[in-house]
Amino acid sequence: DSLLQEMYLPPLYTYPLVSSLLLPATFLLTYTLSVSLGHTELDWPYISDTATRPPESCIFSQLVNLGALFVAITFYIRYKQVSEYCNSYQLSRQLRNLNWASLWIGWGGALGLSILANFQETEVWSVHNIGLYLCFGLGMIWIWCCVITSFGLHPLTTTRFMLVVRTGLAVVNTSAFLLMMVAAQFARYYYHGEDPTKWEPDDGGWSWHVVSTVSEWVMALALDLTLLSLVMEFKKIGLDEPRIIVHVDTVNSFLEISNNDFPDYTSRNTSMLA
């Protein structure tokens, strides 16, 4: 018990805060490295174009994997937050079901983020694209789930200002996602260069390429800002210390242990969030 009492658990708001700061910092770091080393062009590359060659690809994979973990934890905390409010205030079953679905949607997006970081587009293009669609496609759906659940929690914990902010970010993210996809198809159609990671204006489809790449950066920024918007709400909740329950086989054990020596934890219904 004394060991558990000394255990330090970071505040829950640190997870969306670290996620929303670590990922953009990683993108900017690998962009700076790849441009300075001549691995990509200065003018508007895709985020993935900045992490196709070592050493920036190694840094990108390591930091994005860490970021994906923090993002997945953030999604779980958001799920538990909404779940606790649904239980405490008897909110609608539709909101509960949407909250459950948003958890798995978010985890799928976090998995996609890890996949696209570890499978570079120049090495395993098909797997990288699967990760891309999982990350940004499911990320877009998760943002809208977050918007809807935020309306469900208004005014209990979500302010009217935050509703407007998250709705605006969802619209920006969705618009950027669709624009990125459409512009990328036109850019690829007109492209006649040799290395897409070093797209030059003379390679064809330059205008469409810039529209697509800028849209990707805007889309990623909107997702990061949505995660950042959870910080204030997560400051209002807390996490109980984890409890480990050991189930002892009293029949086959060589120790003389009776069932009375262990408290009955199955009858407890304690909340994870305070």
Short mmCIF file of C-alpha atoms in Angstrom, two decimals:
data_model
loop_
_atom_site.label_atom_id
_atom_site.label_comp_id
_atom_site.label_asym_id
_atom_site.label_seq_id
_atom_site.Cartn_x
_atom_site.Cartn_y
_atom_site.Cartn_z
CA ASP A 1 0.00 0.00 0.00
CA SER A 2 2.83 2.41 0.81
CA LEU A 3 4.34 1.79 -2.62
CA LEU A 4 1.04 2.61 -4.33
CA GLN A 5 0.65 5.76 -2.26
CA GLU A 6 4.06 6.96 -3.47
CA MET A 7 3.29 6.20 -7.12
CA TYR A 8 3.10 9.31 -9.27
CA LEU A 9 0.49 9.42 -12.00
CA PRO A 10 0.73 12.37 -14.40
CA PRO A 11 -2.33 14.62 -14.73
CA LEU A 12 -4.66 13.44 -17.45
CA TYR A 13 -4.41 16.67 -19.41
CA THR A 14 -0.72 15.95 -20.09
CA TYR A 15 -1.65 13.24 -22.62
CA PRO A 16 -3.53 15.44 -25.13
CA LEU A 17 -1.04 18.23 -24.42
CA VAL A 18 1.98 16.06 -25.25
CA SER A 19 0.20 14.55 -28.26
CA SER A 20 -0.74 17.91 -29.76
CA LEU A 21 2.77 19.32 -29.28
CA LEU A 22 4.94 16.29 -30.03
CA LEU A 23 3.50 15.46 -33.45
CA PRO A 24 3.77 18.95 -35.01
CA ALA A 25 7.25 19.32 -33.51
CA THR A 26 8.24 16.00 -35.11
CA PHE A 27 6.90 17.06 -38.52
CA LEU A 28 8.80 20.35 -38.37
CA LEU A 29 11.99 18.65 -37.20
CA THR A 30 12.02 16.06 -39.98
CA TYR A 31 11.07 18.75 -42.51
CA THR A 32 14.05 20.85 -41.43
CA LEU A 33 16.41 17.88 -41.54
CA SER A 34 15.26 16.55 -44.90
CA VAL A 35 15.47 19.97 -46.56
CA SER A 36 18.88 20.74 -45.07
CA LEU A 37 20.22 17.35 -46.22
CA GLY A 38 18.75 17.73 -49.70
CA HIS A 39 16.37 14.78 -49.32
CA THR A 40 13.30 16.80 -50.25
CA GLU A 41 12.39 20.20 -51.65
CA LEU A 42 11.79 23.31 -49.58
CA ASP A 43 8.48 24.16 -51.24
CA TRP A 44 5.52 22.29 -49.76
CA PRO A 45 6.38 18.59 -49.55
CA TYR A 46 3.96 16.06 -48.11
CA ILE A 47 4.58 15.25 -44.47
CA SER A 48 5.63 11.74 -45.50
CA ASP A 49 8.09 13.15 -48.05
CA THR A 50 10.12 14.60 -45.18
CA ALA A 51 10.69 11.16 -43.64
CA THR A 52 11.65 8.84 -46.47
CA ARG A 53 15.43 8.68 -45.89
CA PRO A 54 17.64 8.29 -42.82
CA PRO A 55 18.32 9.87 -40.44
CA GLU A 56 15.04 11.80 -40.49
CA SER A 57 13.03 8.65 -41.23
CA CYS A 58 14.38 7.02 -38.05
CA ILE A 59 13.59 10.07 -35.94
CA PHE A 60 10.16 10.36 -37.52
CA SER A 61 9.26 6.72 -36.81
CA GLN A 62 10.43 6.83 -33.21
CA LEU A 63 8.72 10.08 -32.25
CA VAL A 64 5.50 9.39 -34.15
CA ASN A 65 5.22 5.96 -32.53
CA LEU A 66 5.48 7.67 -29.16
CA GLY A 67 2.94 10.25 -30.27
CA ALA A 68 0.55 7.52 -31.46
CA LEU A 69 0.71 5.96 -28.00
CA PHE A 70 -0.18 9.26 -26.33
CA VAL A 71 -2.97 9.77 -28.85
CA ALA A 72 -4.41 6.31 -28.11
CA ILE A 73 -4.31 7.04 -24.37
CA THR A 74 -6.02 10.38 -24.99
CA PHE A 75 -8.81 8.63 -26.90
CA TYR A 76 -9.32 6.22 -24.01
CA ILE A 77 -9.45 9.01 -21.44
CA ARG A 78 -11.99 10.84 -23.61
CA TYR A 79 -14.06 7.67 -23.79
CA LYS A 80 -13.98 7.26 -20.01
CA GLN A 81 -14.83 10.92 -19.49
CA VAL A 82 -17.93 10.77 -21.67
CA SER A 83 -18.88 7.39 -20.20
CA GLU A 84 -18.78 8.74 -16.65
CA TYR A 85 -20.97 11.70 -17.53
CA CYS A 86 -23.41 9.38 -19.30
CA ASN A 87 -23.65 7.19 -16.19
CA SER A 88 -23.83 10.06 -13.70
CA TYR A 89 -26.40 12.17 -15.57
CA GLN A 90 -28.33 9.36 -17.31
CA LEU A 91 -27.57 10.66 -20.79
CA SER A 92 -28.99 9.05 -23.91
CA ARG A 93 -28.10 5.54 -25.08
CA GLN A 94 -27.25 6.94 -28.51
CA LEU A 95 -24.51 9.04 -26.93
CA ARG A 96 -23.16 5.99 -25.09
CA ASN A 97 -23.06 3.95 -28.29
CA LEU A 98 -21.39 6.76 -30.22
CA ASN A 99 -18.84 7.14 -27.44
CA TRP A 100 -18.02 3.41 -27.60
CA ALA A 101 -17.68 3.53 -31.38
CA SER A 102 -15.48 6.64 -31.23
CA LEU A 103 -13.00 4.80 -29.00
CA TRP A 104 -12.39 2.09 -31.58
CA ILE A 105 -12.40 4.60 -34.42
CA GLY A 106 -9.77 6.62 -32.59
CA TRP A 107 -7.65 3.58 -31.84
CA GLY A 108 -7.82 2.61 -35.52
CA GLY A 109 -6.57 6.07 -36.42
CA ALA A 110 -3.73 5.82 -33.89
CA LEU A 111 -2.76 2.46 -35.39
CA GLY A 112 -2.76 4.04 -38.85
CA LEU A 113 -0.49 6.81 -37.57
CA SER A 114 2.03 4.23 -36.39
CA ILE A 115 1.79 2.29 -39.68
CA LEU A 116 2.44 5.30 -41.92
CA ALA A 117 5.41 6.28 -39.72
CA ASN A 118 7.07 2.86 -39.91
CA PHE A 119 6.37 2.01 -43.56
CA GLN A 120 7.87 4.77 -45.71
CA GLU A 121 6.15 5.59 -48.98
CA THR A 122 9.36 4.96 -50.93
CA GLU A 123 9.73 1.45 -49.48
CA VAL A 124 6.25 -0.04 -48.97
CA TRP A 125 3.90 2.32 -50.76
CA SER A 126 0.71 0.25 -50.41
CA VAL A 127 1.08 -0.33 -46.66
CA HIS A 128 1.99 3.34 -46.15
CA ASN A 129 -1.21 4.38 -47.93
CA ILE A 130 -3.29 2.04 -45.76
CA GLY A 131 -1.83 3.74 -42.70
CA LEU A 132 -2.50 7.15 -44.24
CA TYR A 133 -6.19 6.43 -44.85
CA LEU A 134 -6.60 4.85 -41.43
CA CYS A 135 -4.94 7.79 -39.71
CA PHE A 136 -6.57 10.71 -41.47
CA GLY A 137 -9.82 9.03 -42.52
CA LEU A 138 -10.64 7.61 -39.10
CA GLY A 139 -9.16 10.73 -37.50
CA MET A 140 -11.68 12.83 -39.39
CA ILE A 141 -14.54 10.60 -38.21
CA TRP A 142 -13.25 10.75 -34.63
CA ILE A 143 -13.27 14.56 -34.71
CA TRP A 144 -16.95 14.56 -35.68
CA CYS A 145 -17.66 12.02 -32.93
CA CYS A 146 -15.88 14.37 -30.53
CA VAL A 147 -18.05 17.26 -31.75
CA ILE A 148 -21.28 15.30 -31.24
CA THR A 149 -20.28 14.06 -27.78
CA SER A 150 -19.27 17.63 -26.90
CA PHE A 151 -22.79 18.78 -27.71
CA GLY A 152 -24.05 15.95 -25.50
CA LEU A 153 -21.88 17.18 -22.61
CA HIS A 154 -22.89 20.83 -22.97
CA PRO A 155 -23.15 22.61 -20.58
CA LEU A 156 -21.99 19.98 -18.07
CA THR A 157 -18.32 20.26 -18.97
CA THR A 158 -18.09 21.62 -22.53
CA THR A 159 -18.49 25.35 -23.04
CA ARG A 160 -20.32 26.98 -25.94
CA PHE A 161 -17.04 28.48 -27.13
CA MET A 162 -15.44 25.04 -27.29
CA LEU A 163 -18.40 23.72 -29.27
CA VAL A 164 -17.82 26.40 -31.89
CA VAL A 165 -14.06 25.74 -31.95
CA ARG A 166 -14.39 21.96 -32.35
CA THR A 167 -17.10 22.28 -34.99
CA GLY A 168 -14.92 24.70 -36.94
CA LEU A 169 -11.92 22.38 -36.67
CA ALA A 170 -14.05 19.45 -37.87
CA VAL A 171 -15.18 21.42 -40.92
CA VAL A 172 -11.60 22.50 -41.70
CA ASN A 173 -10.28 18.95 -41.25
CA THR A 174 -12.96 17.42 -43.47
CA SER A 175 -12.57 20.06 -46.20
CA ALA A 176 -8.79 19.67 -46.17
CA PHE A 177 -9.04 15.87 -46.31
CA LEU A 178 -11.33 15.90 -49.35
CA LEU A 179 -9.31 18.61 -51.07
CA MET A 180 -6.09 16.71 -50.45
CA MET A 181 -7.50 13.53 -51.97
CA VAL A 182 -8.93 15.20 -55.08
CA ALA A 183 -5.91 17.44 -55.74
CA ALA A 184 -3.53 14.50 -55.29
CA GLN A 185 -5.27 12.59 -58.07
CA PHE A 186 -4.97 15.51 -60.51
CA ALA A 187 -1.34 16.14 -59.51
CA ARG A 188 -0.43 12.50 -60.05
CA TYR A 189 -2.17 12.53 -63.45
CA TYR A 190 -0.15 15.49 -64.74
CA TYR A 191 3.13 14.49 -63.08
CA HIS A 192 5.98 13.43 -65.43
CA GLY A 193 9.01 13.74 -63.15
CA GLU A 194 11.26 11.05 -61.73
CA ASP A 195 11.14 11.52 -57.93
CA PRO A 196 7.79 12.58 -56.38
CA THR A 197 9.51 13.32 -53.06
CA LYS A 198 11.40 16.10 -54.86
CA TRP A 199 8.51 17.54 -56.87
CA GLU A 200 9.68 20.46 -59.03
CA PRO A 201 7.42 23.05 -60.71
CA ASP A 202 8.57 21.77 -64.13
CA ASP A 203 7.50 18.19 -63.32
CA GLY A 204 3.86 18.92 -64.11
CA GLY A 205 0.81 19.15 -61.87
CA TRP A 206 2.63 21.58 -59.59
CA SER A 207 -0.40 23.68 -58.66
CA TRP A 208 -2.45 20.61 -57.80
CA HIS A 209 0.48 19.23 -55.85
CA VAL A 210 0.77 22.37 -53.73
CA VAL A 211 -2.98 22.36 -53.04
CA SER A 212 -2.77 18.73 -51.95
CA THR A 213 0.29 19.13 -49.71
CA VAL A 214 -0.95 22.32 -48.04
CA SER A 215 -4.28 20.61 -47.41
CA GLU A 216 -2.49 17.72 -45.71
CA TRP A 217 -0.61 20.05 -43.36
CA VAL A 218 -3.83 21.96 -42.56
CA MET A 219 -5.67 18.70 -41.96
CA ALA A 220 -3.00 17.46 -39.55
CA LEU A 221 -3.00 20.82 -37.74
CA ALA A 222 -6.79 20.70 -37.29
CA LEU A 223 -6.53 17.24 -35.75
CA ASP A 224 -3.74 18.38 -33.41
CA LEU A 225 -5.75 21.42 -32.30
CA THR A 226 -8.76 19.20 -31.59
CA LEU A 227 -6.62 17.11 -29.28
CA LEU A 228 -5.30 20.30 -27.67
CA SER A 229 -8.87 21.46 -27.04
CA LEU A 230 -9.34 18.53 -24.62
CA VAL A 231 -6.72 19.86 -22.20
CA MET A 232 -9.04 22.19 -20.28
CA GLU A 233 -11.71 19.51 -19.83
CA PHE A 234 -9.18 16.91 -18.76
CA LYS A 235 -8.04 19.25 -15.99
CA LYS A 236 -11.44 18.64 -14.35
CA ILE A 237 -11.03 14.86 -14.11
CA GLY A 238 -8.58 12.52 -12.39
CA LEU A 239 -7.40 8.92 -12.47
CA ASP A 240 -7.42 6.55 -9.50
CA GLU A 241 -4.30 4.51 -8.91
CA PRO A 242 -4.51 1.13 -10.69
CA ARG A 243 -5.32 -1.86 -8.51
CA ILE A 244 -3.89 -5.31 -9.22
CA ILE A 245 -6.02 -8.24 -8.06
CA VAL A 246 -4.31 -11.61 -7.59
CA HIS A 247 -6.53 -14.66 -7.94
CA VAL A 248 -4.99 -17.46 -5.83
CA ASP A 249 -5.79 -21.11 -6.46
CA THR A 250 -6.51 -22.17 -2.86
CA VAL A 251 -7.08 -25.81 -3.87
CA ASN A 252 -3.77 -26.54 -5.59
CA SER A 253 -1.64 -24.10 -3.64
CA PHE A 254 0.89 -25.51 -1.17
CA LEU A 255 0.10 -22.57 1.15
CA GLU A 256 -2.73 -22.77 3.63
CA ILE A 257 -4.84 -19.88 2.36
CA SER A 258 -8.53 -19.45 2.89
CA ASN A 259 -10.87 -17.37 0.76
CA ASN A 260 -11.54 -15.18 3.80
CA ASP A 261 -8.00 -13.83 3.55
CA PHE A 262 -8.91 -11.91 0.38
CA PRO A 263 -11.49 -9.15 0.08
CA ASP A 264 -14.24 -9.49 -2.47
CA TYR A 265 -13.39 -7.00 -5.20
CA THR A 266 -16.03 -8.23 -7.59
CA SER A 267 -18.78 -6.45 -5.71
CA ARG A 268 -17.07 -3.07 -6.00
CA ASN A 269 -18.12 -0.63 -8.66
CA THR A 270 -15.59 2.13 -8.34
CA SER A 271 -15.11 4.78 -11.00
CA MET A 272 -11.87 5.29 -12.85
CA LEU A 273 -12.45 9.02 -13.05
CA ALA A 274 -12.91 11.31 -10.09
#
